[in-house]
Amino acid sequence: MPASIPIAAEMTERSLRGVHAAARDDIRDLVTRRPLPGPGLDQLDPFLFLNHHGPQTYPPGNHGLPFGPHPHRGFETVTFILEGSLAHSDSGGHESIIEAGGVQWMTAGSGLIHAELSPDAFKRDGGAMEILQLWVNLPGRLKMTAPRYTGLQRAAIPSIALDGGAGRLDLVSGDFGGTTGPVASLTGVFMSVATIGAGGTVSLPAPPGRSVFLYVVRGRVRIAGSAIDRWHLVTLNDDGDSVAIEAMADSVLLYGHADPIGEPVVAHGPFVMNSQAEIVEAIRDYQAGRFDVAAADG
């Protein structure tokens, strides 16, 4: 593991704005919690949506995940496979099976049809499963960009030690302590998974003007004097340039930040655009088969 990243003394901590519990919303036999959107928090611009599937254990001979072919346009999906495995295929010709610890980053852009299913081996043998999927908006100028897909196994994601070994940060996109994540985000999104051992305290960057995305996947943490349990999304005020996090138990966090887009958001199922007219156009294009096009490699 690389050397710890020193935290500059002049960094100031952001204060807590709110804590939002994930609502239980199972999909057939798939345990699902959704912290975003939720009551009082429609979006966290540019972050639109988070589904937390699991944790649960599937028996042998299961049917696996239920996400057969479906379309998207106008945003990106970032999928974190914490436990289990995930088979991806899309209309751009990309296919992969990502194992535990890996990440999928798909830019739907002008339109893709994709499926996210459990591999045959998982359906046959069963096992632990826990997956997060985050939707990240694209600005109007990029909504019709060429689709692309990047699938990363655990070994391709840099793991950086935090604050004297109190934890580690698995860097998916953006820069941290001289390391650059393997995904080149079109909009400069910083995205990571932070793991902090019980009793450890870490400080993570939160550049001024950026929206911070912080979801407690596992464990219990203390932020700005407040204890926050697993399955809660934290919102922060834009009054500092760092977030101090104390782990009250072994904890895992989804942590990112990005520039707000500040544009109208019109969502209809799997399409996220800037106007109702663009939604109508997306539906027509999908029905006309215009999403069946080759995508760019990520």
PDB file of C-alpha atoms in Angstrom:
ATOM      1  CA  MET A   1       0.000   0.000   0.000  1.00  0.00           C
ATOM      2  CA  PRO A   2       1.415   3.461  -0.870  1.00  0.00           C
ATOM      3  CA  ALA A   3       2.579   5.863   1.805  1.00  0.00           C
ATOM      4  CA  SER A   4      -0.008   7.848   3.708  1.00  0.00           C
ATOM      5  CA  ILE A   5      -1.160  11.128   2.208  1.00  0.00           C
ATOM      6  CA  PRO A   6      -0.459  14.105   4.497  1.00  0.00           C
ATOM      7  CA  ILE A   7      -3.317  16.504   5.068  1.00  0.00           C
ATOM      8  CA  ALA A   8      -2.461  20.201   4.824  1.00  0.00           C
ATOM      9  CA  ALA A   9      -2.845  22.069   8.102  1.00  0.00           C
ATOM     10  CA  GLU A  10      -4.760  24.929   6.503  1.00  0.00           C
ATOM     11  CA  MET A  11      -7.694  22.753   5.408  1.00  0.00           C
ATOM     12  CA  THR A  12     -11.035  23.650   7.001  1.00  0.00           C
ATOM     13  CA  GLU A  13     -13.833  21.195   7.681  1.00  0.00           C
ATOM     14  CA  ARG A  14     -17.252  21.457   6.059  1.00  0.00           C
ATOM     15  CA  SER A  15     -20.235  21.530   8.379  1.00  0.00           C
ATOM     16  CA  LEU A  16     -23.119  19.096   8.277  1.00  0.00           C
ATOM     17  CA  ARG A  17     -26.257  20.124   6.391  1.00  0.00           C
ATOM     18  CA  GLY A  18     -28.410  17.005   6.621  1.00  0.00           C
ATOM     19  CA  VAL A  19     -28.595  13.227   7.025  1.00  0.00           C
ATOM     20  CA  HIS A  20     -30.946  11.261   4.787  1.00  0.00           C
ATOM     21  CA  ALA A  21     -31.973   7.656   5.447  1.00  0.00           C
ATOM     22  CA  ALA A  22     -32.174   5.238   2.531  1.00  0.00           C
ATOM     23  CA  ALA A  23     -35.732   4.047   1.896  1.00  0.00           C
ATOM     24  CA  ARG A  24     -36.319   0.310   1.503  1.00  0.00           C
ATOM     25  CA  ASP A  25     -37.669  -0.466  -1.971  1.00  0.00           C
ATOM     26  CA  ASP A  26     -37.031  -4.122  -2.854  1.00  0.00           C
ATOM     27  CA  ILE A  27     -37.080  -5.257  -6.466  1.00  0.00           C
ATOM     28  CA  ARG A  28     -38.584  -8.762  -6.421  1.00  0.00           C
ATOM     29  CA  ASP A  29     -36.198 -10.785  -4.202  1.00  0.00           C
ATOM     30  CA  LEU A  30     -33.434  -8.172  -4.477  1.00  0.00           C
ATOM     31  CA  VAL A  31     -32.974  -6.205  -1.237  1.00  0.00           C
ATOM     32  CA  THR A  32     -32.807  -2.547  -2.333  1.00  0.00           C
ATOM     33  CA  ARG A  33     -32.358   0.710  -0.453  1.00  0.00           C
ATOM     34  CA  ARG A  34     -32.484   4.136  -2.089  1.00  0.00           C
ATOM     35  CA  PRO A  35     -31.109   7.240  -0.348  1.00  0.00           C
ATOM     36  CA  LEU A  36     -31.346   9.416  -3.450  1.00  0.00           C
ATOM     37  CA  PRO A  37     -33.808  10.709  -4.451  1.00  0.00           C
ATOM     38  CA  GLY A  38     -35.689  10.795  -1.188  1.00  0.00           C
ATOM     39  CA  PRO A  39     -37.873  13.030   0.979  1.00  0.00           C
ATOM     40  CA  GLY A  40     -36.394  16.500   1.022  1.00  0.00           C
ATOM     41  CA  LEU A  41     -33.602  15.649  -1.407  1.00  0.00           C
ATOM     42  CA  ASP A  42     -34.537  15.290  -5.071  1.00  0.00           C
ATOM     43  CA  GLN A  43     -30.944  15.425  -6.292  1.00  0.00           C
ATOM     44  CA  LEU A  44     -27.466  16.482  -5.241  1.00  0.00           C
ATOM     45  CA  ASP A  45     -26.438  18.146  -8.504  1.00  0.00           C
ATOM     46  CA  PRO A  46     -24.929  16.480 -10.511  1.00  0.00           C
ATOM     47  CA  PHE A  47     -25.653  13.257  -8.553  1.00  0.00           C
ATOM     48  CA  LEU A  48     -29.158  12.042  -9.380  1.00  0.00           C
ATOM     49  CA  PHE A  49     -29.829   8.591  -7.985  1.00  0.00           C
ATOM     50  CA  LEU A  50     -28.315   5.851  -5.839  1.00  0.00           C
ATOM     51  CA  ASN A  51     -29.558   2.293  -5.451  1.00  0.00           C
ATOM     52  CA  HIS A  52     -27.961   0.057  -2.816  1.00  0.00           C
ATOM     53  CA  HIS A  53     -28.649  -3.608  -3.595  1.00  0.00           C
ATOM     54  CA  GLY A  54     -27.988  -6.056  -0.776  1.00  0.00           C
ATOM     55  CA  PRO A  55     -26.169  -7.046   1.270  1.00  0.00           C
ATOM     56  CA  GLN A  56     -27.720 -10.466   0.943  1.00  0.00           C
ATOM     57  CA  THR A  57     -26.794 -14.055   0.194  1.00  0.00           C
ATOM     58  CA  TYR A  58     -28.297 -15.866  -2.753  1.00  0.00           C
ATOM     59  CA  PRO A  59     -28.809 -19.658  -2.561  1.00  0.00           C
ATOM     60  CA  PRO A  60     -27.580 -22.050  -5.247  1.00  0.00           C
ATOM     61  CA  GLY A  61     -29.916 -22.222  -8.218  1.00  0.00           C
ATOM     62  CA  ASN A  62     -31.041 -18.590  -7.953  1.00  0.00           C
ATOM     63  CA  HIS A  63     -32.343 -16.312 -10.709  1.00  0.00           C
ATOM     64  CA  GLY A  64     -29.812 -13.564 -10.028  1.00  0.00           C
ATOM     65  CA  LEU A  65     -30.235  -9.873 -10.734  1.00  0.00           C
ATOM     66  CA  PRO A  66     -33.396  -8.772 -12.598  1.00  0.00           C
ATOM     67  CA  PHE A  67     -31.955  -6.007 -14.788  1.00  0.00           C
ATOM     68  CA  GLY A  68     -32.492  -7.266 -18.329  1.00  0.00           C
ATOM     69  CA  PRO A  69     -32.037  -5.069 -21.429  1.00  0.00           C
ATOM     70  CA  HIS A  70     -33.159  -1.474 -20.878  1.00  0.00           C
ATOM     71  CA  PRO A  71     -32.220   1.914 -22.371  1.00  0.00           C
ATOM     72  CA  HIS A  72     -30.540   5.036 -20.994  1.00  0.00           C
ATOM     73  CA  ARG A  73     -29.823   8.499 -22.380  1.00  0.00           C
ATOM     74  CA  GLY A  74     -28.361  11.724 -21.025  1.00  0.00           C
ATOM     75  CA  PHE A  75     -26.304  10.613 -18.002  1.00  0.00           C
ATOM     76  CA  GLU A  76     -23.752   8.121 -16.663  1.00  0.00           C
ATOM     77  CA  THR A  77     -24.089   5.062 -14.454  1.00  0.00           C
ATOM     78  CA  VAL A  78     -21.316   4.121 -12.033  1.00  0.00           C
ATOM     79  CA  THR A  79     -21.708   0.648 -10.537  1.00  0.00           C
ATOM     80  CA  PHE A  80     -19.677  -0.642  -7.583  1.00  0.00           C
ATOM     81  CA  ILE A  81     -19.570  -4.416  -7.108  1.00  0.00           C
ATOM     82  CA  LEU A  82     -18.785  -4.771  -3.398  1.00  0.00           C
ATOM     83  CA  GLU A  83     -19.673  -8.475  -3.178  1.00  0.00           C
ATOM     84  CA  GLY A  84     -20.527 -11.029  -5.840  1.00  0.00           C
ATOM     85  CA  SER A  85     -20.149 -10.409  -9.570  1.00  0.00           C
ATOM     86  CA  LEU A  86     -21.955  -8.604 -12.373  1.00  0.00           C
ATOM     87  CA  ALA A  87     -22.266  -9.429 -16.073  1.00  0.00           C
ATOM     88  CA  HIS A  88     -22.634  -6.402 -18.379  1.00  0.00           C
ATOM     89  CA  SER A  89     -23.580  -6.271 -22.052  1.00  0.00           C
ATOM     90  CA  ASP A  90     -24.722  -3.300 -24.135  1.00  0.00           C
ATOM     91  CA  SER A  91     -25.752  -2.245 -27.620  1.00  0.00           C
ATOM     92  CA  GLY A  92     -22.297  -0.780 -28.194  1.00  0.00           C
ATOM     93  CA  GLY A  93     -20.851  -4.291 -28.211  1.00  0.00           C
ATOM     94  CA  HIS A  94     -19.276  -4.247 -24.742  1.00  0.00           C
ATOM     95  CA  GLU A  95     -19.396  -7.365 -22.571  1.00  0.00           C
ATOM     96  CA  SER A  96     -17.699  -8.029 -19.255  1.00  0.00           C
ATOM     97  CA  ILE A  97     -17.998  -9.850 -15.958  1.00  0.00           C
ATOM     98  CA  ILE A  98     -16.786  -7.669 -13.101  1.00  0.00           C
ATOM     99  CA  GLU A  99     -15.935  -9.365  -9.825  1.00  0.00           C
ATOM    100  CA  ALA A 100     -16.050  -8.107  -6.226  1.00  0.00           C
ATOM    101  CA  GLY A 101     -14.143  -4.866  -5.718  1.00  0.00           C
ATOM    102  CA  GLY A 102     -14.547  -3.813  -9.333  1.00  0.00           C
ATOM    103  CA  VAL A 103     -16.392  -0.887 -10.902  1.00  0.00           C
ATOM    104  CA  GLN A 104     -18.330  -0.258 -14.117  1.00  0.00           C
ATOM    105  CA  TRP A 105     -18.543   3.273 -15.538  1.00  0.00           C
ATOM    106  CA  MET A 106     -21.002   3.623 -18.408  1.00  0.00           C
ATOM    107  CA  THR A 107     -21.659   6.862 -20.271  1.00  0.00           C
ATOM    108  CA  ALA A 108     -25.092   6.414 -21.815  1.00  0.00           C
ATOM    109  CA  GLY A 109     -24.784   9.725 -23.643  1.00  0.00           C
ATOM    110  CA  SER A 110     -26.881   9.739 -26.825  1.00  0.00           C
ATOM    111  CA  GLY A 111     -28.295   6.317 -25.992  1.00  0.00           C
ATOM    112  CA  LEU A 112     -27.403   2.767 -25.005  1.00  0.00           C
ATOM    113  CA  ILE A 113     -29.343  -0.381 -24.261  1.00  0.00           C
ATOM    114  CA  HIS A 114     -27.646  -2.478 -21.596  1.00  0.00           C
ATOM    115  CA  ALA A 115     -28.272  -5.445 -19.339  1.00  0.00           C
ATOM    116  CA  GLU A 116     -26.872  -6.039 -15.857  1.00  0.00           C
ATOM    117  CA  LEU A 117     -27.320  -9.635 -14.823  1.00  0.00           C
ATOM    118  CA  SER A 118     -25.712 -12.218 -12.587  1.00  0.00           C
ATOM    119  CA  PRO A 119     -23.223 -14.505 -14.369  1.00  0.00           C
ATOM    120  CA  ASP A 120     -24.214 -18.141 -14.866  1.00  0.00           C
ATOM    121  CA  ALA A 121     -21.711 -19.289 -12.217  1.00  0.00           C
ATOM    122  CA  PHE A 122     -23.313 -17.031  -9.591  1.00  0.00           C
ATOM    123  CA  LYS A 123     -26.806 -18.244 -10.445  1.00  0.00           C
ATOM    124  CA  ARG A 124     -25.605 -21.832 -10.196  1.00  0.00           C
ATOM    125  CA  ASP A 125     -23.559 -21.535  -6.983  1.00  0.00           C
ATOM    126  CA  GLY A 126     -25.085 -18.548  -5.187  1.00  0.00           C
ATOM    127  CA  GLY A 127     -23.134 -16.398  -2.754  1.00  0.00           C
ATOM    128  CA  ALA A 128     -22.896 -12.952  -1.201  1.00  0.00           C
ATOM    129  CA  MET A 129     -24.052  -9.969  -3.244  1.00  0.00           C
ATOM    130  CA  GLU A 130     -23.840  -6.224  -2.618  1.00  0.00           C
ATOM    131  CA  ILE A 131     -23.886  -3.634  -5.400  1.00  0.00           C
ATOM    132  CA  LEU A 132     -24.215   0.152  -5.537  1.00  0.00           C
ATOM    133  CA  GLN A 133     -25.349   2.021  -8.639  1.00  0.00           C
ATOM    134  CA  LEU A 134     -24.974   5.792  -8.856  1.00  0.00           C
ATOM    135  CA  TRP A 135     -26.396   7.975 -11.641  1.00  0.00           C
ATOM    136  CA  VAL A 136     -24.359  11.066 -12.537  1.00  0.00           C
ATOM    137  CA  ASN A 137     -25.933  13.748 -14.708  1.00  0.00           C
ATOM    138  CA  LEU A 138     -24.347  15.155 -17.851  1.00  0.00           C
ATOM    139  CA  PRO A 139     -24.637  18.806 -18.889  1.00  0.00           C
ATOM    140  CA  GLY A 140     -26.719  19.623 -21.975  1.00  0.00           C
ATOM    141  CA  ARG A 141     -23.614  19.955 -24.127  1.00  0.00           C
ATOM    142  CA  LEU A 142     -22.656  16.331 -23.380  1.00  0.00           C
ATOM    143  CA  LYS A 143     -26.027  14.579 -23.216  1.00  0.00           C
ATOM    144  CA  MET A 144     -25.722  13.440 -26.826  1.00  0.00           C
ATOM    145  CA  THR A 145     -22.067  12.464 -26.569  1.00  0.00           C
ATOM    146  CA  ALA A 146     -20.997   9.084 -27.950  1.00  0.00           C
ATOM    147  CA  PRO A 147     -21.744   6.255 -25.499  1.00  0.00           C
ATOM    148  CA  ARG A 148     -18.785   4.546 -23.817  1.00  0.00           C
ATOM    149  CA  TYR A 149     -18.085   1.878 -21.227  1.00  0.00           C
ATOM    150  CA  THR A 150     -15.209   1.084 -18.880  1.00  0.00           C
ATOM    151  CA  GLY A 151     -15.135  -2.095 -16.782  1.00  0.00           C
ATOM    152  CA  LEU A 152     -12.513  -2.255 -14.016  1.00  0.00           C
ATOM    153  CA  GLN A 153     -11.517  -5.241 -11.926  1.00  0.00           C
ATOM    154  CA  ARG A 154     -10.298  -4.653  -8.372  1.00  0.00           C
ATOM    155  CA  ALA A 155      -6.618  -4.839  -9.366  1.00  0.00           C
ATOM    156  CA  ALA A 156      -7.002  -1.889 -11.766  1.00  0.00           C
ATOM    157  CA  ILE A 157      -8.192   0.510  -9.032  1.00  0.00           C
ATOM    158  CA  PRO A 158      -5.437   2.265  -7.016  1.00  0.00           C
ATOM    159  CA  SER A 159      -5.671   1.860  -3.246  1.00  0.00           C
ATOM    160  CA  ILE A 160      -4.174   4.768  -1.301  1.00  0.00           C
ATOM    161  CA  ALA A 161      -3.452   4.737   2.434  1.00  0.00           C
ATOM    162  CA  LEU A 162      -5.153   7.451   4.475  1.00  0.00           C
ATOM    163  CA  ASP A 163      -3.858   9.333   7.503  1.00  0.00           C
ATOM    164  CA  GLY A 164      -1.271   7.034   9.042  1.00  0.00           C
ATOM    165  CA  GLY A 165      -3.030   3.845   8.027  1.00  0.00           C
ATOM    166  CA  ALA A 166      -6.424   4.729   9.514  1.00  0.00           C
ATOM    167  CA  GLY A 167      -8.023   3.681   6.258  1.00  0.00           C
ATOM    168  CA  ARG A 168      -7.663   3.451   2.523  1.00  0.00           C
ATOM    169  CA  LEU A 169      -9.184   5.165  -0.472  1.00  0.00           C
ATOM    170  CA  ASP A 170      -9.868   3.171  -3.647  1.00  0.00           C
ATOM    171  CA  LEU A 171      -9.650   5.834  -6.344  1.00  0.00           C
ATOM    172  CA  VAL A 172     -11.924   5.377  -9.374  1.00  0.00           C
ATOM    173  CA  SER A 173     -11.732   8.836 -10.973  1.00  0.00           C
ATOM    174  CA  GLY A 174     -10.020  12.136 -10.250  1.00  0.00           C
ATOM    175  CA  ASP A 175      -6.716  12.906  -8.551  1.00  0.00           C
ATOM    176  CA  PHE A 176      -5.647  12.247  -4.982  1.00  0.00           C
ATOM    177  CA  GLY A 177      -2.195  12.563  -3.444  1.00  0.00           C
ATOM    178  CA  GLY A 178      -0.383  12.340  -6.765  1.00  0.00           C
ATOM    179  CA  THR A 179      -2.425   9.384  -8.021  1.00  0.00           C
ATOM    180  CA  THR A 180      -4.959   9.563 -10.859  1.00  0.00           C
ATOM    181  CA  GLY A 181      -7.932   7.214 -11.001  1.00  0.00           C
ATOM    182  CA  PRO A 182      -8.308   4.940 -14.044  1.00  0.00           C
ATOM    183  CA  VAL A 183     -11.568   6.528 -15.308  1.00  0.00           C
ATOM    184  CA  ALA A 184     -11.234   9.842 -17.133  1.00  0.00           C
ATOM    185  CA  SER A 185     -14.532  11.511 -16.243  1.00  0.00           C
ATOM    186  CA  LEU A 186     -16.008  13.759 -18.925  1.00  0.00           C
ATOM    187  CA  THR A 187     -17.009  16.303 -16.281  1.00  0.00           C
ATOM    188  CA  GLY A 188     -14.181  16.018 -13.756  1.00  0.00           C
ATOM    189  CA  VAL A 189     -16.046  13.849 -11.243  1.00  0.00           C
ATOM    190  CA  PHE A 190     -13.973  12.599  -8.297  1.00  0.00           C
ATOM    191  CA  MET A 191     -15.238   9.191  -7.188  1.00  0.00           C
ATOM    192  CA  SER A 192     -13.913   6.699  -4.671  1.00  0.00           C
ATOM    193  CA  VAL A 193     -14.686   4.081  -2.045  1.00  0.00           C
ATOM    194  CA  ALA A 194     -13.192   4.837   1.388  1.00  0.00           C
ATOM    195  CA  THR A 195     -12.637   2.136   4.013  1.00  0.00           C
ATOM    196  CA  ILE A 196     -11.886   3.267   7.588  1.00  0.00           C
ATOM    197  CA  GLY A 197     -11.030   1.025  10.529  1.00  0.00           C
ATOM    198  CA  ALA A 198     -12.838   1.387  13.846  1.00  0.00           C
ATOM    199  CA  GLY A 199     -11.355   4.263  15.842  1.00  0.00           C
ATOM    200  CA  GLY A 200      -9.670   5.795  12.824  1.00  0.00           C
ATOM    201  CA  THR A 201     -10.110   9.394  11.692  1.00  0.00           C
ATOM    202  CA  VAL A 202      -9.454  10.563   8.152  1.00  0.00           C
ATOM    203  CA  SER A 203      -9.789  13.841   6.282  1.00  0.00           C
ATOM    204  CA  LEU A 204     -10.958  13.816   2.673  1.00  0.00           C
ATOM    205  CA  PRO A 205     -10.819  16.710   0.201  1.00  0.00           C
ATOM    206  CA  ALA A 206     -13.975  18.701  -0.522  1.00  0.00           C
ATOM    207  CA  PRO A 207     -12.979  21.514  -2.896  1.00  0.00           C
ATOM    208  CA  PRO A 208     -15.017  24.726  -2.510  1.00  0.00           C
ATOM    209  CA  GLY A 209     -17.926  25.012  -4.914  1.00  0.00           C
ATOM    210  CA  ARG A 210     -18.144  21.257  -5.468  1.00  0.00           C
ATOM    211  CA  SER A 211     -21.084  19.044  -4.474  1.00  0.00           C
ATOM    212  CA  VAL A 212     -19.907  16.309  -2.103  1.00  0.00           C
ATOM    213  CA  PHE A 213     -21.457  12.845  -2.305  1.00  0.00           C
ATOM    214  CA  LEU A 214     -21.038  10.827   0.909  1.00  0.00           C
ATOM    215  CA  TYR A 215     -22.996   7.641   1.599  1.00  0.00           C
ATOM    216  CA  VAL A 216     -22.332   5.326   4.545  1.00  0.00           C
ATOM    217  CA  VAL A 217     -22.442   1.826   3.075  1.00  0.00           C
ATOM    218  CA  ARG A 218     -21.309  -0.057   6.167  1.00  0.00           C
ATOM    219  CA  GLY A 219     -20.461   0.754   9.766  1.00  0.00           C
ATOM    220  CA  ARG A 220     -21.005   3.961  11.733  1.00  0.00           C
ATOM    221  CA  VAL A 221     -19.145   7.263  11.494  1.00  0.00           C
ATOM    222  CA  ARG A 222     -19.026  10.658  13.156  1.00  0.00           C
ATOM    223  CA  ILE A 223     -19.020  13.783  10.978  1.00  0.00           C
ATOM    224  CA  ALA A 224     -19.075  17.340  12.384  1.00  0.00           C
ATOM    225  CA  GLY A 225     -20.074  15.994  15.794  1.00  0.00           C
ATOM    226  CA  SER A 226     -22.983  13.848  14.570  1.00  0.00           C
ATOM    227  CA  ALA A 227     -23.075  10.034  14.599  1.00  0.00           C
ATOM    228  CA  ILE A 228     -24.273   8.595  11.294  1.00  0.00           C
ATOM    229  CA  ASP A 229     -25.277   4.974  10.809  1.00  0.00           C
ATOM    230  CA  ARG A 230     -24.977   2.822   7.713  1.00  0.00           C
ATOM    231  CA  TRP A 231     -27.488   3.334   4.917  1.00  0.00           C
ATOM    232  CA  HIS A 232     -27.532   7.114   5.329  1.00  0.00           C
ATOM    233  CA  LEU A 233     -26.570   9.833   2.844  1.00  0.00           C
ATOM    234  CA  VAL A 234     -24.835  12.917   4.224  1.00  0.00           C
ATOM    235  CA  THR A 235     -25.145  16.426   2.776  1.00  0.00           C
ATOM    236  CA  LEU A 236     -22.617  19.117   3.661  1.00  0.00           C
ATOM    237  CA  ASN A 237     -22.506  22.895   3.552  1.00  0.00           C
ATOM    238  CA  ASP A 238     -20.093  24.578   1.146  1.00  0.00           C
ATOM    239  CA  ASP A 239     -18.135  26.221   3.964  1.00  0.00           C
ATOM    240  CA  GLY A 240     -14.834  24.357   3.918  1.00  0.00           C
ATOM    241  CA  ASP A 241     -12.453  22.328   1.795  1.00  0.00           C
ATOM    242  CA  SER A 242     -12.334  19.004   3.645  1.00  0.00           C
ATOM    243  CA  VAL A 243     -14.499  16.434   5.434  1.00  0.00           C
ATOM    244  CA  ALA A 244     -13.289  14.908   8.691  1.00  0.00           C
ATOM    245  CA  ILE A 245     -14.656  11.409   9.267  1.00  0.00           C
ATOM    246  CA  GLU A 246     -14.240   9.369  12.452  1.00  0.00           C
ATOM    247  CA  ALA A 247     -15.106   5.669  12.205  1.00  0.00           C
ATOM    248  CA  MET A 248     -17.019   4.453  15.260  1.00  0.00           C
ATOM    249  CA  ALA A 249     -16.958   0.943  13.740  1.00  0.00           C
ATOM    250  CA  ASP A 250     -15.285  -0.556  10.699  1.00  0.00           C
ATOM    251  CA  SER A 251     -16.858   1.520   7.928  1.00  0.00           C
ATOM    252  CA  VAL A 252     -17.148   1.748   4.152  1.00  0.00           C
ATOM    253  CA  LEU A 253     -18.194   4.973   2.420  1.00  0.00           C
ATOM    254  CA  LEU A 254     -18.982   5.965  -1.133  1.00  0.00           C
ATOM    255  CA  TYR A 255     -17.223   9.317  -1.471  1.00  0.00           C
ATOM    256  CA  GLY A 256     -17.115  11.721  -4.394  1.00  0.00           C
ATOM    257  CA  HIS A 257     -17.387  15.341  -5.418  1.00  0.00           C
ATOM    258  CA  ALA A 258     -18.204  17.205  -8.633  1.00  0.00           C
ATOM    259  CA  ASP A 259     -19.065  20.620 -10.025  1.00  0.00           C
ATOM    260  CA  PRO A 260     -22.816  21.325 -10.004  1.00  0.00           C
ATOM    261  CA  ILE A 261     -24.302  21.593 -13.497  1.00  0.00           C
ATOM    262  CA  GLY A 262     -27.033  24.068 -12.626  1.00  0.00           C
ATOM    263  CA  GLU A 263     -29.348  23.143 -15.508  1.00  0.00           C
ATOM    264  CA  PRO A 264     -32.979  21.979 -15.601  1.00  0.00           C
ATOM    265  CA  VAL A 265     -33.393  18.248 -14.954  1.00  0.00           C
ATOM    266  CA  VAL A 266     -36.283  16.444 -16.613  1.00  0.00           C
ATOM    267  CA  ALA A 267     -36.271  12.718 -15.898  1.00  0.00           C
ATOM    268  CA  HIS A 268     -38.564  10.053 -17.280  1.00  0.00           C
ATOM    269  CA  GLY A 269     -37.649   6.507 -16.285  1.00  0.00           C
ATOM    270  CA  PRO A 270     -34.282   5.712 -17.867  1.00  0.00           C
ATOM    271  CA  PHE A 271     -33.890   9.086 -19.629  1.00  0.00           C
ATOM    272  CA  VAL A 272     -32.538  12.291 -18.043  1.00  0.00           C
ATOM    273  CA  MET A 273     -32.621  15.402 -20.219  1.00  0.00           C
ATOM    274  CA  ASN A 274     -33.097  19.189 -19.944  1.00  0.00           C
ATOM    275  CA  SER A 275     -36.636  19.464 -21.321  1.00  0.00           C
ATOM    276  CA  GLN A 276     -39.807  17.476 -21.851  1.00  0.00           C
ATOM    277  CA  ALA A 277     -39.336  17.800 -25.623  1.00  0.00           C
ATOM    278  CA  GLU A 278     -35.963  16.042 -25.317  1.00  0.00           C
ATOM    279  CA  ILE A 279     -37.608  13.245 -23.318  1.00  0.00           C
ATOM    280  CA  VAL A 280     -40.174  12.763 -26.092  1.00  0.00           C
ATOM    281  CA  GLU A 281     -37.341  12.666 -28.617  1.00  0.00           C
ATOM    282  CA  ALA A 282     -35.458  10.074 -26.531  1.00  0.00           C
ATOM    283  CA  ILE A 283     -38.524   7.812 -26.400  1.00  0.00           C
ATOM    284  CA  ARG A 284     -39.042   8.132 -30.153  1.00  0.00           C
ATOM    285  CA  ASP A 285     -35.380   7.411 -30.895  1.00  0.00           C
ATOM    286  CA  TYR A 286     -35.432   4.345 -28.661  1.00  0.00           C
ATOM    287  CA  GLN A 287     -38.614   3.023 -30.257  1.00  0.00           C
ATOM    288  CA  ALA A 288     -37.113   3.617 -33.699  1.00  0.00           C
ATOM    289  CA  GLY A 289     -34.042   1.511 -32.846  1.00  0.00           C
ATOM    290  CA  ARG A 290     -31.588   4.412 -32.835  1.00  0.00           C
ATOM    291  CA  PHE A 291     -29.927   3.241 -29.586  1.00  0.00           C
ATOM    292  CA  ASP A 292     -28.527   0.180 -31.364  1.00  0.00           C
ATOM    293  CA  VAL A 293     -25.264   1.846 -32.354  1.00  0.00           C
ATOM    294  CA  ALA A 294     -21.598   1.166 -31.729  1.00  0.00           C
ATOM    295  CA  ALA A 295     -20.227   2.943 -28.645  1.00  0.00           C
ATOM    296  CA  ALA A 296     -16.774   4.318 -27.931  1.00  0.00           C
ATOM    297  CA  ASP A 297     -14.350   2.363 -25.769  1.00  0.00           C
ATOM    298  CA  GLY A 298     -13.688   3.901 -22.367  1.00  0.00           C
TER     299      GLY A 298
END
